[in-house]
mmCIF file of C-alpha atoms and ligand atoms in Angstrom:
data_model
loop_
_atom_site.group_PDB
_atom_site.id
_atom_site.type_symbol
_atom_site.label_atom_id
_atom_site.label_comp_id
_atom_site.label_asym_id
_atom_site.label_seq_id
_atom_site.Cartn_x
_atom_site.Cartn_y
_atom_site.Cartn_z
ATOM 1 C CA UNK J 1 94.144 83.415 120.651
ATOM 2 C CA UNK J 2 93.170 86.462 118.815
ATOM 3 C CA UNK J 3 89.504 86.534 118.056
ATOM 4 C CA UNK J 4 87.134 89.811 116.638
ATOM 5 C CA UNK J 5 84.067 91.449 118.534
ATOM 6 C CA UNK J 6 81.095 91.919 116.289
ATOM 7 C CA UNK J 7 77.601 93.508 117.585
ATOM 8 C CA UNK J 8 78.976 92.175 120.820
ATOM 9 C CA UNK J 9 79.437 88.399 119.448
ATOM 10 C CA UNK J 10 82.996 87.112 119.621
ATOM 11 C CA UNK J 11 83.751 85.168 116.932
ATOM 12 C CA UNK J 12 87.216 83.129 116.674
ATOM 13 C CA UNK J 13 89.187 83.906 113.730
ATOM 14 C CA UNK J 14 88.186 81.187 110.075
ATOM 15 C CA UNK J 15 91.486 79.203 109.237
ATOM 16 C CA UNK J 16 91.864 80.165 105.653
ATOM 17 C CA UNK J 17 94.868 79.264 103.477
ATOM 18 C CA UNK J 18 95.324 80.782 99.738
ATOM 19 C CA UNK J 19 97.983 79.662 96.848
ATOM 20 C CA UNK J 20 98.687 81.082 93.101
ATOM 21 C CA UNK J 21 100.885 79.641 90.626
ATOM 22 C CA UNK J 22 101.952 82.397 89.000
ATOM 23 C CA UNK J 23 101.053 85.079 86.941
ATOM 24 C CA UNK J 24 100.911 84.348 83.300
ATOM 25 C CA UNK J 25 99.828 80.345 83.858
ATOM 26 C CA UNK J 26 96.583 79.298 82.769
ATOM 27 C CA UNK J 27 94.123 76.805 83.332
ATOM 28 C CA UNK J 28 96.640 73.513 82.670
ATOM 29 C CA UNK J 29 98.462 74.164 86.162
ATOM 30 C CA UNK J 30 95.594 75.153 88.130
ATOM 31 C CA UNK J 31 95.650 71.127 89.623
ATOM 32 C CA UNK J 32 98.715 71.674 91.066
ATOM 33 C CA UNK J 33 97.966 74.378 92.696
ATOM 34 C CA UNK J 34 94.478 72.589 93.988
ATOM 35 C CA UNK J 35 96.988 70.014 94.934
ATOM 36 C CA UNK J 36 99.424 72.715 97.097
ATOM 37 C CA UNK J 37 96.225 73.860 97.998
ATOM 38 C CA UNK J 38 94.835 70.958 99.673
ATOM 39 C CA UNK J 39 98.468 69.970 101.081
ATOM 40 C CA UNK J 40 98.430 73.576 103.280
ATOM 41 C CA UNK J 41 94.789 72.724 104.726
ATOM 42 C CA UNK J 42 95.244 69.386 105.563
ATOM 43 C CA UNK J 43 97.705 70.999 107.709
ATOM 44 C CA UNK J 44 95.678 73.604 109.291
ATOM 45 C CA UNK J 45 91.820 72.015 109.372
ATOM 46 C CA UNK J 46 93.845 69.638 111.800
ATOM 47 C CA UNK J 47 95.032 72.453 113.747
ATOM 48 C CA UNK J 48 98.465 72.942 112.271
ATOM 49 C CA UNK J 49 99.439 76.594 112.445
ATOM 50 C CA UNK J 50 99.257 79.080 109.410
ATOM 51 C CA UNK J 51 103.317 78.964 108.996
ATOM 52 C CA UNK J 52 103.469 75.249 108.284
ATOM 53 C CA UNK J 53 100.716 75.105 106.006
ATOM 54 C CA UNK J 54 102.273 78.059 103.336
ATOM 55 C CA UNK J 55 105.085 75.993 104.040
ATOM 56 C CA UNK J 56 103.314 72.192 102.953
ATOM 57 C CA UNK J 57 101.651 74.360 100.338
ATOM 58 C CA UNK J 58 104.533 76.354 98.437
ATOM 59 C CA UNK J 59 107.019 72.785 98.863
ATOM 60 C CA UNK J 60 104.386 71.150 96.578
ATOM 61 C CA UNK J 61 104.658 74.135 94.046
ATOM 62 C CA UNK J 62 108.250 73.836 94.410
ATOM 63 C CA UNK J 63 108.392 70.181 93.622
ATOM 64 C CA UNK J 64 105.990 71.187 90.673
ATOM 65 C CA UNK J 65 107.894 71.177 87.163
ATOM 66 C CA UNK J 66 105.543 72.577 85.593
ATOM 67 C CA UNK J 67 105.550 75.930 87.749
ATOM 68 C CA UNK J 68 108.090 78.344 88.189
ATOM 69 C CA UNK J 69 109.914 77.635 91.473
ATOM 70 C CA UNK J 70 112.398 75.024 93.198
ATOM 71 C CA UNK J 71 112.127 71.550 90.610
ATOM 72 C CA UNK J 72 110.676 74.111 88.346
ATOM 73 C CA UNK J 73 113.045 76.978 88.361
ATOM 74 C CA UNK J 74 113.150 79.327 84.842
ATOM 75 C CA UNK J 75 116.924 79.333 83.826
ATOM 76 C CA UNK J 76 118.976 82.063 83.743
ATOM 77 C CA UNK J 77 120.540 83.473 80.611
ATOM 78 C CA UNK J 78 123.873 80.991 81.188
ATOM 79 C CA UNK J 79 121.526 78.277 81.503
ATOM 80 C CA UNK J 80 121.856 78.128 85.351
ATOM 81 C CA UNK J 81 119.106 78.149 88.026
ATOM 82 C CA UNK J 82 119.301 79.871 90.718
ATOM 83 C CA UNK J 83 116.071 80.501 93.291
ATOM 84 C CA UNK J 84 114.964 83.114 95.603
ATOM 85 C CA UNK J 85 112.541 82.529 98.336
ATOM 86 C CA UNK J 86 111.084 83.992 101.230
ATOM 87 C CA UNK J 87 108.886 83.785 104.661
ATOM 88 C CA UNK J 88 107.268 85.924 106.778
ATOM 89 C CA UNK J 89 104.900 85.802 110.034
ATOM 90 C CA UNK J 90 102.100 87.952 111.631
ATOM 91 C CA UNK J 91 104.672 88.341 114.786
ATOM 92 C CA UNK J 92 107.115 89.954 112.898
ATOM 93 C CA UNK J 93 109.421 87.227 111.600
ATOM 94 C CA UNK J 94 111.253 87.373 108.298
ATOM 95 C CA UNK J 95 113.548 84.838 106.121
ATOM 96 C CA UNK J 96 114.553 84.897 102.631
ATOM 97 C CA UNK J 97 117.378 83.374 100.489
ATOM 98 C CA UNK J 98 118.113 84.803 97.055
ATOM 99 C CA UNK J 99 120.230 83.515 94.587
ATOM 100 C CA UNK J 100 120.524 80.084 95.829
ATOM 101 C CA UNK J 101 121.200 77.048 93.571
ATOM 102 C CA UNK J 102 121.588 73.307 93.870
ATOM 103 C CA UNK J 103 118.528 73.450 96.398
ATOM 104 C CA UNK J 104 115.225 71.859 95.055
ATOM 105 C CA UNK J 105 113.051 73.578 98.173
ATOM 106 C CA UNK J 106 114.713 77.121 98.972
ATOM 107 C CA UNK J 107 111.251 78.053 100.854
ATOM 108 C CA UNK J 108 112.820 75.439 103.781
ATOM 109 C CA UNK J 109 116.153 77.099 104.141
ATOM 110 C CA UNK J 110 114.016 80.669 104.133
ATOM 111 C CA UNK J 111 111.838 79.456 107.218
ATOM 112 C CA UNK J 112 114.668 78.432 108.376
ATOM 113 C CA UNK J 113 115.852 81.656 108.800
ATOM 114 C CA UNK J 114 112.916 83.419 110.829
ATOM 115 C CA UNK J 115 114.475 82.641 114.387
ATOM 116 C CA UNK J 116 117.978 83.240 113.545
ATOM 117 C CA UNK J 117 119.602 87.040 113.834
ATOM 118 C CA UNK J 118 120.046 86.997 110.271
ATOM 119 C CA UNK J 119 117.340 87.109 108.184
ATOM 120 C CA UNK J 120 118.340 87.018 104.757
ATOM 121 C CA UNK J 121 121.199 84.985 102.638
ATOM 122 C CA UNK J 122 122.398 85.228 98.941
ATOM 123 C CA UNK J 123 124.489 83.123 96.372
ATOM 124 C CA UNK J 124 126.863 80.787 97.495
ATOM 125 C CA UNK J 125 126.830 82.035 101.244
ATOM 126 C CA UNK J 126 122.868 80.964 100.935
ATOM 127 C CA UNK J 127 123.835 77.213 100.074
ATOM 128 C CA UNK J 128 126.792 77.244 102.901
ATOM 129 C CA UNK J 129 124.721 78.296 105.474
ATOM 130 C CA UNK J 130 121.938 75.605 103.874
ATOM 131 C CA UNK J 131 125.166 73.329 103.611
ATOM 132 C CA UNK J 132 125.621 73.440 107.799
ATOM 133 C CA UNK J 133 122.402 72.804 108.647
ATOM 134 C CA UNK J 134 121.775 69.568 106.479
ATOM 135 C CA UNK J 135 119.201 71.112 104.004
ATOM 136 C CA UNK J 136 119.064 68.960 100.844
ATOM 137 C CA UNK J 137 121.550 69.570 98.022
ATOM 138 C CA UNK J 138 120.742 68.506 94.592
ATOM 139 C CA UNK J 139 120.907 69.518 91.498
ATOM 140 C CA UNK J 140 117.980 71.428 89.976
ATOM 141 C CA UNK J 141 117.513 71.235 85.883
ATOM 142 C CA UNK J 142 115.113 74.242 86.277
ATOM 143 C CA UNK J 143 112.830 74.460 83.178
ATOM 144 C CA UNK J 144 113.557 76.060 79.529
ATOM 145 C CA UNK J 145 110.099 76.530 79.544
ATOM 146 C CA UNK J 146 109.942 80.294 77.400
ATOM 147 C CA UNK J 147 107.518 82.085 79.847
ATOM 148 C CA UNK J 148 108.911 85.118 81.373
ATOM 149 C CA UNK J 149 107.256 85.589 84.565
ATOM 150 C CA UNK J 150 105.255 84.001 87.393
ATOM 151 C CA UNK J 151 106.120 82.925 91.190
ATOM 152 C CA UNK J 152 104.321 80.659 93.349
ATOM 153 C CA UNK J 153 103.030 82.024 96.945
ATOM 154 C CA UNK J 154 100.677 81.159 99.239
ATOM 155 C CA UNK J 155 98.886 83.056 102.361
ATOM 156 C CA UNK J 156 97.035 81.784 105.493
ATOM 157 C CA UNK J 157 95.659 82.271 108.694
ATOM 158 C CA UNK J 158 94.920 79.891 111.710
ATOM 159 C CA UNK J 159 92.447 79.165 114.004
ATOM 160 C CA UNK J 160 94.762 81.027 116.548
ATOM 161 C CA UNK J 161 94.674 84.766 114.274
ATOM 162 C CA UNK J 162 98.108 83.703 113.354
ATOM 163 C CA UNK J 163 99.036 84.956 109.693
ATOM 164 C CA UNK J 164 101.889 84.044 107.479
ATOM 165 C CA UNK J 165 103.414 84.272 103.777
ATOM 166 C CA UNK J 166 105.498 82.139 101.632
ATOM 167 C CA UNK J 167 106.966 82.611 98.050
ATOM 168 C CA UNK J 168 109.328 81.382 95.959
ATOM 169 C CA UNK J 169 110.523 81.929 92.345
ATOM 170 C CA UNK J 170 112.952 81.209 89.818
ATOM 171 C CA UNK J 171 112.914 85.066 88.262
ATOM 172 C CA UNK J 172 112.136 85.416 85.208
ATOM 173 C CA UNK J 173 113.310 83.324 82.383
ATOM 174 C CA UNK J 174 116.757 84.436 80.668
ATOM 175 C CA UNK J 175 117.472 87.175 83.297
ATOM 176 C CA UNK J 176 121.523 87.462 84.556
ATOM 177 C CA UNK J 177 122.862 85.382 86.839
ATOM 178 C CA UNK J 178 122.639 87.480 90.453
ATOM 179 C CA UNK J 179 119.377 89.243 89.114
ATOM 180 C CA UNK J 180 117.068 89.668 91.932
ATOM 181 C CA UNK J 181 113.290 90.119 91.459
ATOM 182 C CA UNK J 182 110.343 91.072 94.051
ATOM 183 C CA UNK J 183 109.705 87.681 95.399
ATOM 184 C CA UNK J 184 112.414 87.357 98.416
ATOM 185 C CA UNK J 185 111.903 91.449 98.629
ATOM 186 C CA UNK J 186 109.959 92.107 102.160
ATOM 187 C CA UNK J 187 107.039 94.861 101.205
ATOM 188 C CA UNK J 188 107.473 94.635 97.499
ATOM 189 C CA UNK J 189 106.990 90.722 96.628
ATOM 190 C CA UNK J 190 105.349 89.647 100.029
ATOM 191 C CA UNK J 191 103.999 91.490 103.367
ATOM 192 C CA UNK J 192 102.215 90.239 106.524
ATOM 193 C CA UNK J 193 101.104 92.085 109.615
ATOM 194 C CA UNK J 194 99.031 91.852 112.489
ATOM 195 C CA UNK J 195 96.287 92.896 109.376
ATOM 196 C CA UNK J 196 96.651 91.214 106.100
ATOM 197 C CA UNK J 197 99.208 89.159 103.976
ATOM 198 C CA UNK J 198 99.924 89.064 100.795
ATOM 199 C CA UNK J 199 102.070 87.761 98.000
ATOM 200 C CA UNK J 200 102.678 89.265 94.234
ATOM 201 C CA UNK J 201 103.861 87.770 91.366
ATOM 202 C CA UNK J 202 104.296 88.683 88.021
ATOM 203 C CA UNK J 203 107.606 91.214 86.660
ATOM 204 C CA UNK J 204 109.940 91.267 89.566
ATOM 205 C CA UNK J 205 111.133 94.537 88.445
ATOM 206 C CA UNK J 206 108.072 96.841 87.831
ATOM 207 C CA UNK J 207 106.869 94.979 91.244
ATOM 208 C CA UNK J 208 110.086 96.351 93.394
ATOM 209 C CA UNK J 209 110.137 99.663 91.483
ATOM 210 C CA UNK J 210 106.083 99.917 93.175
ATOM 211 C CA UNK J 211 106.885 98.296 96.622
ATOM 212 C CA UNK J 212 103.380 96.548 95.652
ATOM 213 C CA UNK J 213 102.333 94.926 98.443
ATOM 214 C CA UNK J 214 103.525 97.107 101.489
ATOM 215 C CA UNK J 215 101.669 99.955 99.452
ATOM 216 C CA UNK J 216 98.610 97.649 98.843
ATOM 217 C CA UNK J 217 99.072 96.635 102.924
ATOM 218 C CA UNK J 218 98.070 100.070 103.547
ATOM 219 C CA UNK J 219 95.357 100.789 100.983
ATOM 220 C CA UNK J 220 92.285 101.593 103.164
ATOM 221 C CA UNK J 221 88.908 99.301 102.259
ATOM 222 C CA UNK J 222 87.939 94.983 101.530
ATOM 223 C CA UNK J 223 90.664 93.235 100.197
ATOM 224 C CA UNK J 224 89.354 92.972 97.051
ATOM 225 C CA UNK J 225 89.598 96.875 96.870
ATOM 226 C CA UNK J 226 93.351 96.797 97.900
ATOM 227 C CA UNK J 227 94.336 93.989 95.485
ATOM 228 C CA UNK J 228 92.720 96.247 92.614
ATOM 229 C CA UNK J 229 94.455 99.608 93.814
ATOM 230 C CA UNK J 230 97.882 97.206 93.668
ATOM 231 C CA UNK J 231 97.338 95.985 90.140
ATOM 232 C CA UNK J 232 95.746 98.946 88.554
ATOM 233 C CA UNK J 233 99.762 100.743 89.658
ATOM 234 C CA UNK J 234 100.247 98.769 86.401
ATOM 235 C CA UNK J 235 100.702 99.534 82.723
ATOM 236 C CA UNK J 236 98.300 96.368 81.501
ATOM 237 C CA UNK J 237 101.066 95.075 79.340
ATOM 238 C CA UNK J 238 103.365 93.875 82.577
ATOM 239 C CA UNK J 239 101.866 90.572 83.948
ATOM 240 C CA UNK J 240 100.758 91.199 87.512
ATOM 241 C CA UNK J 241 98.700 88.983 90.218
ATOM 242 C CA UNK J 242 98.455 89.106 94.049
ATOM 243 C CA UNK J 243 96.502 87.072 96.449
ATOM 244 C CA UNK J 244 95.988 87.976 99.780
ATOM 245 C CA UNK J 245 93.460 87.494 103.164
ATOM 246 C CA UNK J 246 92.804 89.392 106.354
ATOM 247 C CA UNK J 247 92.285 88.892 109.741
ATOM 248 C CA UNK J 248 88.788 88.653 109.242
ATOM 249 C CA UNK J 249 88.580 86.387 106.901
ATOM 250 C CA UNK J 250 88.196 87.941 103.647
ATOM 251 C CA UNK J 251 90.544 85.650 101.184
ATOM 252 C CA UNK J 252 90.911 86.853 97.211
ATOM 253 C CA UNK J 253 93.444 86.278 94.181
ATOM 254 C CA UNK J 254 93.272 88.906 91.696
ATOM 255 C CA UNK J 255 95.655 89.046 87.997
ATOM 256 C CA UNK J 256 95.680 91.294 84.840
ATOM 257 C CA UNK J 257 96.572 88.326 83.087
ATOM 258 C CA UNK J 258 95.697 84.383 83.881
ATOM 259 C CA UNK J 259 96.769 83.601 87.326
ATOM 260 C CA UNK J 260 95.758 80.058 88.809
ATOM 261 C CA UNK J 261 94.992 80.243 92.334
ATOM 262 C CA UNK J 262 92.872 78.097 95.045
ATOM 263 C CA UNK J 263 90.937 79.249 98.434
ATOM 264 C CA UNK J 264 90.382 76.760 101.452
ATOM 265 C CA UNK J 265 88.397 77.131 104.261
ATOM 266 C CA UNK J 266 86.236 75.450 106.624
ATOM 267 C CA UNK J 267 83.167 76.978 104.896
ATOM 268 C CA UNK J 268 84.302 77.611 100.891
HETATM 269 N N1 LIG C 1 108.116 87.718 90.218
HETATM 270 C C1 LIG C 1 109.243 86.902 90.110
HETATM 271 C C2 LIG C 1 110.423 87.573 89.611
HETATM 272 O O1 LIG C 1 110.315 88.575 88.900
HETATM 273 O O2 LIG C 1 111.492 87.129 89.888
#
């Protein structure tokens, strides 16, 4: 158990969990992200560690029409779907899946993929490897909701000082087929370390060009300082939002544009 010395007081680390649904949403889709919300803490106020509750809480987003991700997926110019996803843990573990289709919860096959000795699938090689392992196959409609951008994410940390990530997306509507945005990208759309995590959403490509969140990892000062140096990278007219926590507890979502997002801990 990792815990922090302060004036000579040890103090265990606060479970915390955050979620966003996307950059560019607005105040309609903020319940179901209280509801993803409330899914990842019932999961770690009972002890549950900080990977299965971004887990619990991005499936919910995922089985969300209304937001951009899994049931939810923006379609691609041809009118397919096709999902990217990704994972990571404070110890160092990474999955991600890009490109998949015909898989309503691509965040599963991602997690997945943190104990194996590859770490990241695309396309139709995604799906076979989902295929051998019995993850469900169905058919996603995806959305022809108009909006270009958003993601859904969440962050948390247990009681243990365990941190972990999760994100998943269906790009942004009416990009190509095999088009690839920052979400399933390790230090542009997502980071965790021993530190901080954090997820981004908003335009996949401005995002990657920046490596946002590895460069907002390193940004010296409170959280709330880092996720401000990450958005002001920006030109305001490209949609941005991050949320992300520490290992001290400090927990914050933060959007040049409407982003809804929930906190939950033992004490806010
Ligand atoms: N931020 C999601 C994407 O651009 O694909």
């Amino acid at each position: 158990m990792r815990s922090h010395r302060t004036h000579g007081v040890v103090r265990l680390p606060e479970a915390m969990l955050l979620c966003h649904g996307g950059a560019g949403h607005g105040a309609k889709d903020q319940p179901g992200v209280d509801r993803a919300a409330d899914a990842g803490w019932a999961v770690l106020s009972t002890g549950g560690s900080a990977l299965d509750a971004v887990l619990a809480a991005v499936e919910v987003m995922e089985d969300d029409p209304a937001l951009n991700a899994g049931t939810g997926g923006r379609k691609r110019d041809d009118g397919s779907v096709q999902l990217d996803a990704a994972v990571a843990t404070s110890d160092g573990r990474l999955g991600a899946v890009m490109c998949i289709e015909e898989t309503p919860n691509p965040v599963r096959v991602a997690a997945a993929l943190l104990d194996e000795s590859i770490h990241i699938l695309a396309g139709d090689g995604a799906r076979d490897w989902a295929d051998a392992r019995g993850f469900v196959k169905a058919t996603v409609e995806g959305s022809e909701c108009p909006s270009s951008t958003d993601t859904v994410g969440a962050v948390a940390i247990d009681s243990d000082g365990a941190m972990a990530v999760a994100c998943s997306t269906g790009g942004c509507t009416g990009r190509p087929r095999g088009r690839v945005g920052d979400t399933p990208l390790w230090g542009s759309g997502f980071w965790v370390d021993e530190r901080i995590a954090l997820t981004a959403t908003g335009i996949g490509e401005a995002i990657t060009q920046k490596l946002l969140c590895h460069r907002v990892a390193l940004h010296e000062g409170s959280i709330e300082d880092a996720l401000r140096f990450g958005l002001d990278l920006f030109d305001a007219s490209i949609e941005v939002g991050l949320i992300g926590l520490t290992a001290e507890g400090e927990g914050i979502g933060l959007a040049n544009t409407g982003m809804p997002w929930a906190l939950r801990s033992a004490t806010r």
